[in-house]
Amino acid sequence: MKFKCLSLLLLLGSVSSFSLFAQQNETKLPPEATEFYEPKVKPVSPGSENHLPPADAIVLFGGNDLNAWVSERDGSFPKWNVEDGILTVAPRTGGIKTKEAFGDVQVHIEWRAPSEVVGNGQGRGNSGFFFMGKYELQILDSYDNETYSNGQAASIYKQHPPLVNAMRAPGEWNTYDAVFTAPRFNEDGMLISPARITVFHNGILVQNNVELKGPTEYIGIPHYVAHAEKLPFHIQDHSNPVSFRNIWVRKLD
């Protein structure tokens, strides 16, 4: 028993000495040992205000035209209305999608529900922004409007409710700032890593790097099926005249 105690004490002493020796050696490192200069950080000029597109952004709607978009139905020029720098859904003409495809992105979207309140629940100020045409960030007039939690504004539709309801009143502008990471699949079509998203609604964190369970499903359980690395954005026509302005994207891949 004495031999065992002595061995344990010697072992503990050795560990302590090694830790002390490692700490002493670590403190001898010069500051330069943990500094690096390559790769250099690329400079990007920000917009004159934080909501405006930075220099490396692709402006998808800047108030003038819909040249970056086509009809979701047949690829023709969209029938949505552009007036006074504002884009408004033309109900029942179909959704729109970008000509360009995207993967990992930072996206800025400003939108507003109609000032005249019509309908309730999912029938009030409804649209949606679909990353890769598959993963929906819900757009809905959720101001004093009861509906299911994972279907209200800033939800990842039918998957993740927002952490808080940051909705402004009907007719007022809302802002989404989102960072989306596309899913990865291997050569056999198996999922390597799921899509993830972080969303700020009117400057408030509402989705904190949540994992998406698969593409948006209105009915049923979402599940992944392999798809292209980059796909267009879609904006939904849900028969409500929701308006948009200042839509831009930064590629992160």
XYZ file of N, CA and C in Angstrom, residues 59-69 77 80-87 244-246:
69
model
N -26.147 43.641 -56.421
C -27.451 44.254 -56.166
C -28.497 43.534 -57.016
N -29.448 42.914 -56.350
C -30.496 42.172 -57.045
C -31.719 43.030 -57.325
N -31.954 44.003 -56.453
C -32.965 45.027 -56.744
C -32.552 46.311 -56.053
N -32.249 47.329 -56.866
C -31.815 48.610 -56.328
C -32.822 49.719 -56.524
N -34.021 49.367 -57.008
C -35.081 50.356 -57.149
C -35.439 50.708 -58.573
N -34.651 50.228 -59.547
C -34.875 50.657 -60.926
C -35.519 49.616 -61.827
N -35.046 48.371 -61.735
C -35.523 47.383 -62.692
C -35.440 45.977 -62.103
N -35.953 45.016 -62.880
C -35.924 43.612 -62.485
C -35.036 42.798 -63.415
N -33.954 43.402 -63.878
C -33.083 42.742 -64.842
C -32.361 41.530 -64.268
N -32.292 41.437 -62.937
C -31.620 40.290 -62.314
C -32.569 39.110 -62.099
N -33.843 39.276 -62.494
C -34.878 38.292 -62.163
C -35.621 37.811 -63.400
N -39.783 37.712 -68.501
C -39.563 38.881 -67.648
C -40.703 38.973 -66.619
N -44.171 41.562 -61.920
C -44.318 42.330 -60.690
C -44.104 43.813 -60.977
N -44.623 44.657 -60.072
C -44.647 46.105 -60.298
C -43.439 46.799 -59.667
N -42.813 47.680 -60.431
C -41.736 48.537 -59.920
C -42.185 49.980 -60.057
N -42.280 50.667 -58.917
C -42.736 52.059 -58.921
C -42.119 52.806 -57.752
N -41.561 53.984 -58.029
C -40.937 54.819 -57.004
C -39.873 54.057 -56.211
N -39.116 53.210 -56.904
C -38.024 52.490 -56.263
C -38.456 51.285 -55.447
N -39.713 50.896 -55.565
C -40.260 49.804 -54.752
C -40.801 48.707 -55.663
N -40.481 47.467 -55.321
C -40.954 46.285 -56.037
C -42.113 45.675 -55.258
N -40.930 45.160 -51.730
C -39.506 44.947 -51.455
C -38.689 46.133 -51.950
N -37.527 46.314 -51.330
C -36.552 47.276 -51.810
C -35.176 46.849 -51.311
N -34.127 47.381 -51.948
C -32.759 47.207 -51.461
C -32.421 45.747 -51.154
